[in-house]
PDB file of C-alpha atoms in Angstrom:
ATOM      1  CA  UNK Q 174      66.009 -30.756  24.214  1.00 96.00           C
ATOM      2  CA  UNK Q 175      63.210 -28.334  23.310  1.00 98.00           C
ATOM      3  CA  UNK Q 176      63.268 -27.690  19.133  1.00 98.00           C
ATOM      4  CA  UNK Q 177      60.722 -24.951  17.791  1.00 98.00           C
ATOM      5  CA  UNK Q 178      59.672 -25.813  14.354  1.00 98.00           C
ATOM      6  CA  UNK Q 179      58.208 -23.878  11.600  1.00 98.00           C
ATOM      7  CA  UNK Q 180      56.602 -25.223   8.403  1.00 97.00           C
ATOM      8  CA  UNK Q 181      56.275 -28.654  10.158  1.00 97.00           C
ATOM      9  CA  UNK Q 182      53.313 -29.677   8.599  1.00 95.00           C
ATOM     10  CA  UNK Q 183      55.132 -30.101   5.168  1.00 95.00           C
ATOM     11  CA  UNK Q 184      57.067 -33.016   4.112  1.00 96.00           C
ATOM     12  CA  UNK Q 185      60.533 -33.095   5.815  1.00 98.00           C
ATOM     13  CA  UNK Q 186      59.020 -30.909   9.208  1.00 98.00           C
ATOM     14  CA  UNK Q 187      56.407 -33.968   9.413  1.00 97.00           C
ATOM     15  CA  UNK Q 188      58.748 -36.449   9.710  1.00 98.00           C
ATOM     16  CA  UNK Q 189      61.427 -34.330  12.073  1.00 98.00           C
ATOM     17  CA  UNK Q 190      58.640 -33.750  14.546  1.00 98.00           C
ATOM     18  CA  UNK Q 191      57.952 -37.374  14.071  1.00 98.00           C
ATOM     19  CA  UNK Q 192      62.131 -38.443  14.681  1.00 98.00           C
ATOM     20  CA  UNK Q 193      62.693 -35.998  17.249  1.00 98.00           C
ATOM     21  CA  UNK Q 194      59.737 -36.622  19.314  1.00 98.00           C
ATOM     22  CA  UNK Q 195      60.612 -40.290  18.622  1.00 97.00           C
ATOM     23  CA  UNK Q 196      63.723 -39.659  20.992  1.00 97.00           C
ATOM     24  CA  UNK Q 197      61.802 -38.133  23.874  1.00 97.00           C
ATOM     25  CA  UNK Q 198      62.501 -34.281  22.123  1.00 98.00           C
ATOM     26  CA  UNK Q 199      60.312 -31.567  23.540  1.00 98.00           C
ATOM     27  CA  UNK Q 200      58.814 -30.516  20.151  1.00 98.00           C
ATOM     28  CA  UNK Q 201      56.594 -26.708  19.665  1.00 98.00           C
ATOM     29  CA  UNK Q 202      55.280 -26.423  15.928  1.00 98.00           C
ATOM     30  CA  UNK Q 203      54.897 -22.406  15.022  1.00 98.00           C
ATOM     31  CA  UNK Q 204      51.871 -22.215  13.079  1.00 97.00           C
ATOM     32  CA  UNK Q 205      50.081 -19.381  11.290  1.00 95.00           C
ATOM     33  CA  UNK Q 206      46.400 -20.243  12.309  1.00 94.00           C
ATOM     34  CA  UNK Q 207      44.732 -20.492  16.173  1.00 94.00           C
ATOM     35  CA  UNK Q 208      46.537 -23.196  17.577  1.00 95.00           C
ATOM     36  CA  UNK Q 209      44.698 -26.334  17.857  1.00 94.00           C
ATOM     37  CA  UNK Q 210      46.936 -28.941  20.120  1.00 94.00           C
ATOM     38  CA  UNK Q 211      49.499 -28.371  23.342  1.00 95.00           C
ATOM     39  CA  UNK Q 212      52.144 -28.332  21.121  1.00 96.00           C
ATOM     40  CA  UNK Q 213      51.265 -25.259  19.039  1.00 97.00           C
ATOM     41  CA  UNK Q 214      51.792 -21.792  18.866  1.00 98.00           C
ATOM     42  CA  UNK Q 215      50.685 -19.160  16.854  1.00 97.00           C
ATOM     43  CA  UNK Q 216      53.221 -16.716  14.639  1.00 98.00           C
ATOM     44  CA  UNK Q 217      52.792 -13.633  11.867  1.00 97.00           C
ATOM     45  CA  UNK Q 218      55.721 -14.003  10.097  1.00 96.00           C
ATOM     46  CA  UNK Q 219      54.388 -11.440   7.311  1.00 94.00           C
ATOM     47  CA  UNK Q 220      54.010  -9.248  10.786  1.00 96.00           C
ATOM     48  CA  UNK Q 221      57.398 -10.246  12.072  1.00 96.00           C
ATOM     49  CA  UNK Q 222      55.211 -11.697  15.298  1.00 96.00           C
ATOM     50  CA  UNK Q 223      55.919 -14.773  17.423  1.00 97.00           C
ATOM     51  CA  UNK Q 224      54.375 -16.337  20.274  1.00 95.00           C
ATOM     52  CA  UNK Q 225      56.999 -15.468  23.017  1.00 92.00           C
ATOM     53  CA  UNK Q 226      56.548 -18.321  25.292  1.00 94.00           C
ATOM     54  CA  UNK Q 227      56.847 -20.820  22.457  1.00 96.00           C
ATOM     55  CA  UNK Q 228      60.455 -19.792  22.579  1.00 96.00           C
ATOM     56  CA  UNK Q 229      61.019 -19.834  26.265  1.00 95.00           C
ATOM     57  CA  UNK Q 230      63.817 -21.999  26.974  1.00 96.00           C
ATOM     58  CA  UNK Q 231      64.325 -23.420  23.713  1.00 98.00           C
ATOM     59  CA  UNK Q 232      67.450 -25.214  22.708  1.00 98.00           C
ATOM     60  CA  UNK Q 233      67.042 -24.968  18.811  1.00 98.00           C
ATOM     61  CA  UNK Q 234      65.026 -23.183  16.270  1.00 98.00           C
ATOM     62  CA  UNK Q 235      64.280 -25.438  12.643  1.00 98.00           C
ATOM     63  CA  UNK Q 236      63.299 -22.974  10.096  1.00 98.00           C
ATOM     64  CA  UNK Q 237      61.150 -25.284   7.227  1.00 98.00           C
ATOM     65  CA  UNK Q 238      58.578 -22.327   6.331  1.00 97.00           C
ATOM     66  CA  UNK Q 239      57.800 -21.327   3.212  1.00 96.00           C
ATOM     67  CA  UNK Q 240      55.664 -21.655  -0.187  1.00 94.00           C
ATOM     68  CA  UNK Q 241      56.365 -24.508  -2.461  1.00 92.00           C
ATOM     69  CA  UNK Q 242      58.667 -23.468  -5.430  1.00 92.00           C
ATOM     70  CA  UNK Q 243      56.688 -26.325  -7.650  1.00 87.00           C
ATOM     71  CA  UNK Q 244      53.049 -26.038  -6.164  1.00 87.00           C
ATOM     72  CA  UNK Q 245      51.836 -23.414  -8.947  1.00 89.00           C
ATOM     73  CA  UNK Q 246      53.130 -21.639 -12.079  1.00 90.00           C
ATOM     74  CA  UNK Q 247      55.314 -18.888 -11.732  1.00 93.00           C
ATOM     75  CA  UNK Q 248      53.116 -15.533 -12.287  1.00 94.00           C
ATOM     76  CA  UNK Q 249      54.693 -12.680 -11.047  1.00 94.00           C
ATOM     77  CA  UNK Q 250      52.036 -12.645  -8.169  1.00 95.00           C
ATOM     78  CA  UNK Q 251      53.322 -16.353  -7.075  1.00 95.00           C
ATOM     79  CA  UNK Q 252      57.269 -15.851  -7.264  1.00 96.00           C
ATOM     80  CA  UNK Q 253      56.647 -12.854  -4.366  1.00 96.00           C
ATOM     81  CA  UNK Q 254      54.863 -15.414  -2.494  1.00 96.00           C
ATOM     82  CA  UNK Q 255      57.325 -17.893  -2.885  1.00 96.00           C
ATOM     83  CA  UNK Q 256      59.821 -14.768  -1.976  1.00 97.00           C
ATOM     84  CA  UNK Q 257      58.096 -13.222   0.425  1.00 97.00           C
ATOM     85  CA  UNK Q 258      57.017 -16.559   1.925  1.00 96.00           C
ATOM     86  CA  UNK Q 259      60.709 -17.174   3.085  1.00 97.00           C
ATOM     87  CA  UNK Q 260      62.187 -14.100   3.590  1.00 98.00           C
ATOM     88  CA  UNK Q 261      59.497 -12.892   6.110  1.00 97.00           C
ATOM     89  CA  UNK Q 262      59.795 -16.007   8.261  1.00 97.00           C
ATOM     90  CA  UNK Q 263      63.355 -16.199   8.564  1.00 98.00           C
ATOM     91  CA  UNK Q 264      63.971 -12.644   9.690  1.00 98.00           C
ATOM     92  CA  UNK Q 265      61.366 -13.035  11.870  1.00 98.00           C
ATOM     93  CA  UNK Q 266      62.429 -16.531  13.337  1.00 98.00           C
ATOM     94  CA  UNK Q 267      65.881 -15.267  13.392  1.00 98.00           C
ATOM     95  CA  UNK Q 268      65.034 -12.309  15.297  1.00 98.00           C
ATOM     96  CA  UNK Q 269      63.273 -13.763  17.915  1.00 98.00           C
ATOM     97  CA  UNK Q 270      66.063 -16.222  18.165  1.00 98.00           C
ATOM     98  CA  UNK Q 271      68.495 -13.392  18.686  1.00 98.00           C
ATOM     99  CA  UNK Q 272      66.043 -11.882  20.977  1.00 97.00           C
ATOM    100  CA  UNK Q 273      65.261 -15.120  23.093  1.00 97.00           C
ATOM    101  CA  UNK Q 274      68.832 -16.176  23.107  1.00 97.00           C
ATOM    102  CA  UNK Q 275      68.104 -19.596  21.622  1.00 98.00           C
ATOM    103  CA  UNK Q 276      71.507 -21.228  21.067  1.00 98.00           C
ATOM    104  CA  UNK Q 277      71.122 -23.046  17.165  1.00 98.00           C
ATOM    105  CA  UNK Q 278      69.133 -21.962  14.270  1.00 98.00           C
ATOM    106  CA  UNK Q 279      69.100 -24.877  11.662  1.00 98.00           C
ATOM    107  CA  UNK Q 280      67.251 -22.499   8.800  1.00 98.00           C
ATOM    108  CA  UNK Q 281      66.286 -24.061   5.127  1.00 98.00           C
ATOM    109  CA  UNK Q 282      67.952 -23.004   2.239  1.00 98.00           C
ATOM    110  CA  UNK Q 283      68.523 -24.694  -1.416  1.00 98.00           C
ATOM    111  CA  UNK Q 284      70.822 -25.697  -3.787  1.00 97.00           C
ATOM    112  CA  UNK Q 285      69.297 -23.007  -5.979  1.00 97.00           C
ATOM    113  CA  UNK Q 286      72.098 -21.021  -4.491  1.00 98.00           C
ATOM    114  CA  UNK Q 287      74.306 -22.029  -7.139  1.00 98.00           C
ATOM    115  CA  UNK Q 288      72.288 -21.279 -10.389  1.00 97.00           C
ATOM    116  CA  UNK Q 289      72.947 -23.448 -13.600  1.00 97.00           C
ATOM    117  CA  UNK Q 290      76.269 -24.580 -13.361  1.00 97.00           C
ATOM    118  CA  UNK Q 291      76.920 -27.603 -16.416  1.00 97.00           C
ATOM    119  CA  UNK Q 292      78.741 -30.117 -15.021  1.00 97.00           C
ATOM    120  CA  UNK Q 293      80.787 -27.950 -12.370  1.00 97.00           C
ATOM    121  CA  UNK Q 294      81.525 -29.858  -9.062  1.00 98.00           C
ATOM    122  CA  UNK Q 295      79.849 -27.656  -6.308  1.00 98.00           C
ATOM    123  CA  UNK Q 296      80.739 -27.306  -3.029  1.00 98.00           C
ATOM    124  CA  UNK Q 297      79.585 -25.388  -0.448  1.00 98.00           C
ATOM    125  CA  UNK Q 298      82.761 -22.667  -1.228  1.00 97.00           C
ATOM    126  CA  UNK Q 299      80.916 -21.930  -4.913  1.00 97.00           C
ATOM    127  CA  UNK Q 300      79.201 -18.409  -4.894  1.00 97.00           C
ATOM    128  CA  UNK Q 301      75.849 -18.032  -5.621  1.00 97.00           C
ATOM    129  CA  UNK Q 302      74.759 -18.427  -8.829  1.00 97.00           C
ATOM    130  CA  UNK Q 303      72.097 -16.462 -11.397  1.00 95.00           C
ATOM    131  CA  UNK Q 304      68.362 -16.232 -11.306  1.00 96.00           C
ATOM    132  CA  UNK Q 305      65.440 -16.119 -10.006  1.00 96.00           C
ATOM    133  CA  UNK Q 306      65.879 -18.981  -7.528  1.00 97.00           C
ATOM    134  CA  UNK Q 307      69.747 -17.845  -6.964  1.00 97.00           C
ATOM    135  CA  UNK Q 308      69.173 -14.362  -5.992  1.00 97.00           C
ATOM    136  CA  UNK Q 309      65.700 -15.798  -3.406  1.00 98.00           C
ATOM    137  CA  UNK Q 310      68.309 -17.810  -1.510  1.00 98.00           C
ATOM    138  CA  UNK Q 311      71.131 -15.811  -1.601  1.00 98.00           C
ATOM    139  CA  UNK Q 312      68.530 -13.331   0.646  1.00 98.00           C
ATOM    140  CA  UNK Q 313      66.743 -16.175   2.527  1.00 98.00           C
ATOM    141  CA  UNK Q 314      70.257 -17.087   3.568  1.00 98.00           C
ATOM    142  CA  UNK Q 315      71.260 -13.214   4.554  1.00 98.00           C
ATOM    143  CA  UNK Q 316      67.958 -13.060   6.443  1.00 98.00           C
ATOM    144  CA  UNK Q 317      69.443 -15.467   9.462  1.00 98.00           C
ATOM    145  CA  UNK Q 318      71.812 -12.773  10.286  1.00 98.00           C
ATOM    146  CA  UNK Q 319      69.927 -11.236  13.611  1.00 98.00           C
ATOM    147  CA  UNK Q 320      70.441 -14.824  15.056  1.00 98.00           C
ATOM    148  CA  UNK Q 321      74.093 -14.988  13.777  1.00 98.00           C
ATOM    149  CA  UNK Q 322      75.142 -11.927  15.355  1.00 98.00           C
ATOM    150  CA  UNK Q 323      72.909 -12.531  18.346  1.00 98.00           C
ATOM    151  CA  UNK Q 324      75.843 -15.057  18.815  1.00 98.00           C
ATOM    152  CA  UNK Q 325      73.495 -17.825  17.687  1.00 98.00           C
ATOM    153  CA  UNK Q 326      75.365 -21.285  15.688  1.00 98.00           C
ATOM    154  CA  UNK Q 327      73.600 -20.841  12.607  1.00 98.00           C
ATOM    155  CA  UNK Q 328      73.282 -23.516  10.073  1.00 98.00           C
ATOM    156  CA  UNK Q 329      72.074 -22.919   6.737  1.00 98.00           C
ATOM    157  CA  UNK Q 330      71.045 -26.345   4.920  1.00 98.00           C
ATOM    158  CA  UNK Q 331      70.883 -25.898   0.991  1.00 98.00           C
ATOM    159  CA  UNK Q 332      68.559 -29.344   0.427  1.00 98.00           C
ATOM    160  CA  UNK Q 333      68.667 -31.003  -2.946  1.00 96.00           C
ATOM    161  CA  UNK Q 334      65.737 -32.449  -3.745  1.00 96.00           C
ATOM    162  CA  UNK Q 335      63.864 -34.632  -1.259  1.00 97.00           C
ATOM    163  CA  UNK Q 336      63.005 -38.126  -2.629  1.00 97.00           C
ATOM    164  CA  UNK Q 337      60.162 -40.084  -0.379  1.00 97.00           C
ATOM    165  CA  UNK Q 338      57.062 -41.577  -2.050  1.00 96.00           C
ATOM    166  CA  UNK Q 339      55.304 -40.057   0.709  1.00 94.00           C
ATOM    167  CA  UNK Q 340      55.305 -36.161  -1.079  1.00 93.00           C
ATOM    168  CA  UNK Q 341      57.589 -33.888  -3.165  1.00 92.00           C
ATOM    169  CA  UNK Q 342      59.357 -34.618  -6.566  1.00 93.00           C
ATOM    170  CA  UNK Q 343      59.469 -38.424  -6.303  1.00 95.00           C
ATOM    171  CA  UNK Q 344      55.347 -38.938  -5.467  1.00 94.00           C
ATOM    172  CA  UNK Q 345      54.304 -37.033  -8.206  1.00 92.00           C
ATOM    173  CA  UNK Q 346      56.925 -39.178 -10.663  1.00 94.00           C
ATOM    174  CA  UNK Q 347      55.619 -42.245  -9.569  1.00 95.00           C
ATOM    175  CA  UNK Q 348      52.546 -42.380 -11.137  1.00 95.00           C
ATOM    176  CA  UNK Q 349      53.446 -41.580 -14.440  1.00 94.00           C
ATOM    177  CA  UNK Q 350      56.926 -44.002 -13.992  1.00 95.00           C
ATOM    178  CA  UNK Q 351      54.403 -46.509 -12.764  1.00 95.00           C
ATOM    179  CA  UNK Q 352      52.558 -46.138 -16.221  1.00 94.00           C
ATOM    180  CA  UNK Q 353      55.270 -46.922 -18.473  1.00 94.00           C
ATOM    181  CA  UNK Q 354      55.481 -43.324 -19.336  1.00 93.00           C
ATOM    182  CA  UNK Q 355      58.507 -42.052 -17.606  1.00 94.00           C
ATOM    183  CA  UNK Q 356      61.125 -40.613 -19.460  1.00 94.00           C
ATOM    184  CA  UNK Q 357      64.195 -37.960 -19.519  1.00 95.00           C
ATOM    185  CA  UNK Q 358      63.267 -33.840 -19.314  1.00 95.00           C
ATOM    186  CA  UNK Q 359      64.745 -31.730 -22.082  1.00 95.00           C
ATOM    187  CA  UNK Q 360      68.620 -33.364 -23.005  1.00 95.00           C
ATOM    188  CA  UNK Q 361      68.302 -35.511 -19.551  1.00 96.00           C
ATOM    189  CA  UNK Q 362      71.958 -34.164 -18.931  1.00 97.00           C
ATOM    190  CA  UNK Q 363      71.653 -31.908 -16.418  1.00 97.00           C
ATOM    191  CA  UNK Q 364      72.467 -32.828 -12.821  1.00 98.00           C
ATOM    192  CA  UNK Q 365      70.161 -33.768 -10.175  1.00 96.00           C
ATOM    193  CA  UNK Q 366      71.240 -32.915  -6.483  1.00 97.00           C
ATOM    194  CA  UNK Q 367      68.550 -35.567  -4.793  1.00 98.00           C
ATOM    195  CA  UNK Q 368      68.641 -36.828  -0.882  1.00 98.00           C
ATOM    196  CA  UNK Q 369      66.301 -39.240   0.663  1.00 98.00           C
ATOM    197  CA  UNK Q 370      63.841 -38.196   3.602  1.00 98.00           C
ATOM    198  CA  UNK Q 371      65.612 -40.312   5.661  1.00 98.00           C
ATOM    199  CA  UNK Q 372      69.069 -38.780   4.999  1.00 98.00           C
ATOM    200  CA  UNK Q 373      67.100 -35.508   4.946  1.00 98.00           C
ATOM    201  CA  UNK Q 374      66.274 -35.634   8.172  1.00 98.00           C
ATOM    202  CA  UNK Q 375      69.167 -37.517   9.543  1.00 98.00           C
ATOM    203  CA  UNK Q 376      71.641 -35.194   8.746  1.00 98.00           C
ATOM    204  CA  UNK Q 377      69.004 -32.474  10.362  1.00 98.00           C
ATOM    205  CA  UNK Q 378      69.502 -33.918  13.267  1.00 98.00           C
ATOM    206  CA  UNK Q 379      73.053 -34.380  13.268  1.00 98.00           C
ATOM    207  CA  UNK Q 380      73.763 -30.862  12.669  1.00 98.00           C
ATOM    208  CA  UNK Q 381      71.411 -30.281  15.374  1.00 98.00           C
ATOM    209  CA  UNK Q 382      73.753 -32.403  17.606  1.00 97.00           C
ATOM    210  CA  UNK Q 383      77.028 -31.166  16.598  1.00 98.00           C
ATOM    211  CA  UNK Q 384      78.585 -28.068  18.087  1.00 96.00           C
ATOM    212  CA  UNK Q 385      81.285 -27.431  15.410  1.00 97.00           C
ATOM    213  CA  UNK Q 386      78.991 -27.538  12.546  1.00 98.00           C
ATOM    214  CA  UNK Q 387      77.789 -23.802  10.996  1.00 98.00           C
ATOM    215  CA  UNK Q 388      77.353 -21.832   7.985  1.00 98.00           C
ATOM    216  CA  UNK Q 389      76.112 -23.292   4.832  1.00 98.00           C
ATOM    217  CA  UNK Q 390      75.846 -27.036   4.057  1.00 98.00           C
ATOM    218  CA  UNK Q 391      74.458 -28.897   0.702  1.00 98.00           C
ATOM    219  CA  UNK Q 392      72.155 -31.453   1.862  1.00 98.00           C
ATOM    220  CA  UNK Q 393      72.381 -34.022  -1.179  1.00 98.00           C
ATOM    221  CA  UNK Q 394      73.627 -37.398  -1.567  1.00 97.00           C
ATOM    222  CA  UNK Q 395      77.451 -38.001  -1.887  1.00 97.00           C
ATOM    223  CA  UNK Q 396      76.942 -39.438  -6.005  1.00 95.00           C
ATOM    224  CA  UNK Q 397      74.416 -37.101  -7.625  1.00 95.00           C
ATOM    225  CA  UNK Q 398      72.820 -38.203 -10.945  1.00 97.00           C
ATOM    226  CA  UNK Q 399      71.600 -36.813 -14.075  1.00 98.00           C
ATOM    227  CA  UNK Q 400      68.485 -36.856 -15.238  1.00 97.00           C
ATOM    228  CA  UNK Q 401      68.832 -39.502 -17.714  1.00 97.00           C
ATOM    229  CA  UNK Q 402      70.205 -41.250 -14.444  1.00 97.00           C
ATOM    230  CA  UNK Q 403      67.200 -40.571 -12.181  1.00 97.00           C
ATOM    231  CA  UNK Q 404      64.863 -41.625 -15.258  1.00 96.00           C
ATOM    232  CA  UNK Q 405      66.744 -45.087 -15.584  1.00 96.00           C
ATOM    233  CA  UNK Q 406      67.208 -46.010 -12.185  1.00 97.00           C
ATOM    234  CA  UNK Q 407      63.312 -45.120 -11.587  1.00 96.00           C
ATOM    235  CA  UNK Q 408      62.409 -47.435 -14.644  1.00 96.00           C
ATOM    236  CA  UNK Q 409      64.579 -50.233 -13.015  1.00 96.00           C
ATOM    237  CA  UNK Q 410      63.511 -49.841  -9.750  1.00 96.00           C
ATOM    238  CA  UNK Q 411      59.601 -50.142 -10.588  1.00 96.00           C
ATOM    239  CA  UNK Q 412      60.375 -52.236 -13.687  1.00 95.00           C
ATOM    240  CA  UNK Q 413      58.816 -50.242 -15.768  1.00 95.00           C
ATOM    241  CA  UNK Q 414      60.020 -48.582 -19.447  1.00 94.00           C
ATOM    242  CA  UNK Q 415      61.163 -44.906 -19.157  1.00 93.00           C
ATOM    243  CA  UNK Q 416      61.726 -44.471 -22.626  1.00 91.00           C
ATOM    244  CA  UNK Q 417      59.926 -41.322 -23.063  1.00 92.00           C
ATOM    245  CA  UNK Q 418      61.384 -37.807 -23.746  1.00 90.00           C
ATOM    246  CA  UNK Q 419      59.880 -34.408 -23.208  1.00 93.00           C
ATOM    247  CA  UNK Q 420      60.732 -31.779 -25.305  1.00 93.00           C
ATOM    248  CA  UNK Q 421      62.795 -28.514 -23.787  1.00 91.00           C
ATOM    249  CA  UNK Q 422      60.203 -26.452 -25.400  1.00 92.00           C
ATOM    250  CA  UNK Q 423      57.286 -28.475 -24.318  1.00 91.00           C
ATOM    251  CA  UNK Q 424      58.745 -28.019 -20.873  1.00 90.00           C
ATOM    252  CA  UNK Q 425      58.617 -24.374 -21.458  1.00 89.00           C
ATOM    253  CA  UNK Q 426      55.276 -24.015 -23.052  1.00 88.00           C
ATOM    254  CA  UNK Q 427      53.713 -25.947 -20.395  1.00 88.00           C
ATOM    255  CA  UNK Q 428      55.236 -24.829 -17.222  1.00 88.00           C
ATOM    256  CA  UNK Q 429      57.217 -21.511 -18.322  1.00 89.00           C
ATOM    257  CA  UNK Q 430      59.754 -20.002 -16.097  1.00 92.00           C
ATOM    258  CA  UNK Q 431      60.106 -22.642 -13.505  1.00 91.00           C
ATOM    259  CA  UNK Q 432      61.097 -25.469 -16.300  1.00 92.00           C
ATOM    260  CA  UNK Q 433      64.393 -23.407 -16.858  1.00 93.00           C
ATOM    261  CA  UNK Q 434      64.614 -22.876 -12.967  1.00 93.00           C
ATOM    262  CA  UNK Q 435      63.264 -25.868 -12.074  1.00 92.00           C
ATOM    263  CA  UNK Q 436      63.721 -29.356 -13.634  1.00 93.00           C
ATOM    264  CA  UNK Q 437      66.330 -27.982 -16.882  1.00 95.00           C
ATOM    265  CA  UNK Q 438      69.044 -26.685 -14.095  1.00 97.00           C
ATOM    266  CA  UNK Q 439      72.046 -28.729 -13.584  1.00 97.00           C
ATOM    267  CA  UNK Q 440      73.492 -28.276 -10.476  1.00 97.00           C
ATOM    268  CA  UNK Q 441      75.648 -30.882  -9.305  1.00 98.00           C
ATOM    269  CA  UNK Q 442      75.922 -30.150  -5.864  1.00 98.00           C
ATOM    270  CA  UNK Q 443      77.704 -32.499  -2.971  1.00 98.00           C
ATOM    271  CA  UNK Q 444      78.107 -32.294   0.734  1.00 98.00           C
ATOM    272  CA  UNK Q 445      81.736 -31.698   0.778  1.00 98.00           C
ATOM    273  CA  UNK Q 446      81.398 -29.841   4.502  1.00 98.00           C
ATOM    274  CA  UNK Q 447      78.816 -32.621   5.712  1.00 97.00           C
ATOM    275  CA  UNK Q 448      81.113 -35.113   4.656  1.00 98.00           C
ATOM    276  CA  UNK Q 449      83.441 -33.438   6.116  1.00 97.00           C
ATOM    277  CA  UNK Q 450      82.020 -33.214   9.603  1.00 98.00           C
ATOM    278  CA  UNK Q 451      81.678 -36.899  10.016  1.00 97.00           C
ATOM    279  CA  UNK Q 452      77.833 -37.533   8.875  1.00 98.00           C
ATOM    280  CA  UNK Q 453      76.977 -41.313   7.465  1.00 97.00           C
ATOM    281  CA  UNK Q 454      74.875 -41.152   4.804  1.00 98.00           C
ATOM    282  CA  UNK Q 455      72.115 -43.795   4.662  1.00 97.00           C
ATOM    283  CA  UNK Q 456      71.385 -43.683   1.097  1.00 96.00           C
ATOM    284  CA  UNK Q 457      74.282 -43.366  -0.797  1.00 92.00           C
ATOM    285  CA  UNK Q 458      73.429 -44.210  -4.303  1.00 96.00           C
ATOM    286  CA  UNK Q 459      70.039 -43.901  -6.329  1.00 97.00           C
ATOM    287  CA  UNK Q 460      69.476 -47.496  -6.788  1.00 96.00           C
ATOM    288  CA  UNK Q 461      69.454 -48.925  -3.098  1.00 95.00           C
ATOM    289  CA  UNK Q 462      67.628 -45.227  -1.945  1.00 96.00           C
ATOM    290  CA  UNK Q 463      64.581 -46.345  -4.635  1.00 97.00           C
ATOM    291  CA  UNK Q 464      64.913 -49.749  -3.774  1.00 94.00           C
ATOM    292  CA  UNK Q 465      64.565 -49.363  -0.339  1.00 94.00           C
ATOM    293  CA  UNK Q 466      61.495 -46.835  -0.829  1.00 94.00           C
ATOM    294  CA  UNK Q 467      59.875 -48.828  -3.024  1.00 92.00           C
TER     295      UNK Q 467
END
């Protein structure tokens, strides 16, 4: 199978290059500079522009591109780029995928969907929520559409967050965990929709590999946690105390918007339609994912 992947050199599209290639996968990596190896090609997406030939015969199209939403405080300038940043590559993915007649686009998209929702129970049926984040993937999701009517399966994966000590959330924890300085964010209550890599990119793959799966799936573990949870089993797993509390305000002072957005927003999503489809998780609970990991 030939798989075109943008925004592989980030966490989860390092380690699906890795897996798929792993299997004997043709694998082409879109990339925004001159390419520098075989398997690169060069795209605009700000210029809606892609490399024709690196789309040739493809089977599949994996959409990982854009900014992070954590990388930098949320000025004005950076929200756009985290907008702009995923918006412009999916319509432009998903129009070349309508225009080379590539059979599956797997695109990213987040559980931000569903805004802060308490302790609601979401499923993939839940509309989209409120916010900043809401209202970016509620439009990242409508901009796969050229490849959906193309007659394209389209497969929109709203991704909790992505646990590996290699990168993301859980490798910037770990050193502060590690220090005996862990401890809950704001009341610790809200819900935390997590997955591990592994699971991450397993399920990729399966959706990849099943026909009847499209539309929108939550990729996060079947038992989600709160953050009081996540802080415990984190503590237990490096044994280590993670006693510690920061502040909602402190939260706010020191990282504005995106602590509201970010790391105070329960959302306690679960794959009801992976599930559903017959996927396995690996990592079912918290405390065998982190033990395993670390």
């Amino acid at each position: 199978m030939k798989v075109v992947i943008t925004g592989s050199s980030g966490l989860i599209g390092t380690a699906l290059v890795e897996s798929l290639r792993g299997d004997g996968h043709d694998v082409v990596r879109l990339v925004r500079r001159d390419p520098a190896a075989p398997d690169e090609a060069r795209w605009d997406p700000a210029a809606g522009v892609v490399d024709d030939a690196a789309l040739t015969g493809a089977d599949a199209v994996v959409n990982l591109a854009g900014a992070g939403i954590g990388d930098k405080r949320w000025t004005p300038a950076y929200k756009a780029e985290v907008r702009n940043s995923r918006i412009d590559a999916t319509t432009t993915i998903a129009t070349a995928v309508a225009r080379h007649g590539v059979g599956v686009l797997v695109s990213g998209s987040a559980v931000g969907w569903y805004g802060d929702r308490g302790d609601d129970v979401l499923t993939e049926s839940e509309p989209s929520g409120t916010g900043f984040l809401a209202d970016l993937v509620r439009d990242w999701e409508a901009a796969t559409e050229p490849a959906a009517q193309a007659g394209a399966r389209v497969v929109r994966i709203r991704t909790g967050i992505v646990l590996s000590p290699d990168g993301g959330a859980l490798a910037q924890m770990l050193p502060i965990f590690k220090a005996g300085l862990g401890g809950r964010l704001g009341s610790g209550r809200q819900w935390f929709p997590w997955i591990s890599l592994a699971d991450e990119i397993a399920a990729i793959r399966f959706v990849l590999d099943t026909g009847s799966v499209s539309g929108s799936l939550n990729l996060s573990a079947p038992q989600p946690v709160t953050n009081r949870e996540l802080t415990a089993a984190l503590g237990r797993a490096l044994h280590r105390p993670a006693v510690a509390f920061v502040p909602r305000v402190a939260l706010r002072i020191g990282l504005g918007e995106f602590a509201d957005e970010g790391l105070l927003v329960s959302q306690r999503a679960v794959p009801a339609a992976l599930l559903d489809a017959g996927f396995a998780f690996g990592d079912q609970t918290l405390d065998a994912a982190l033990g395993r990991m670390l």
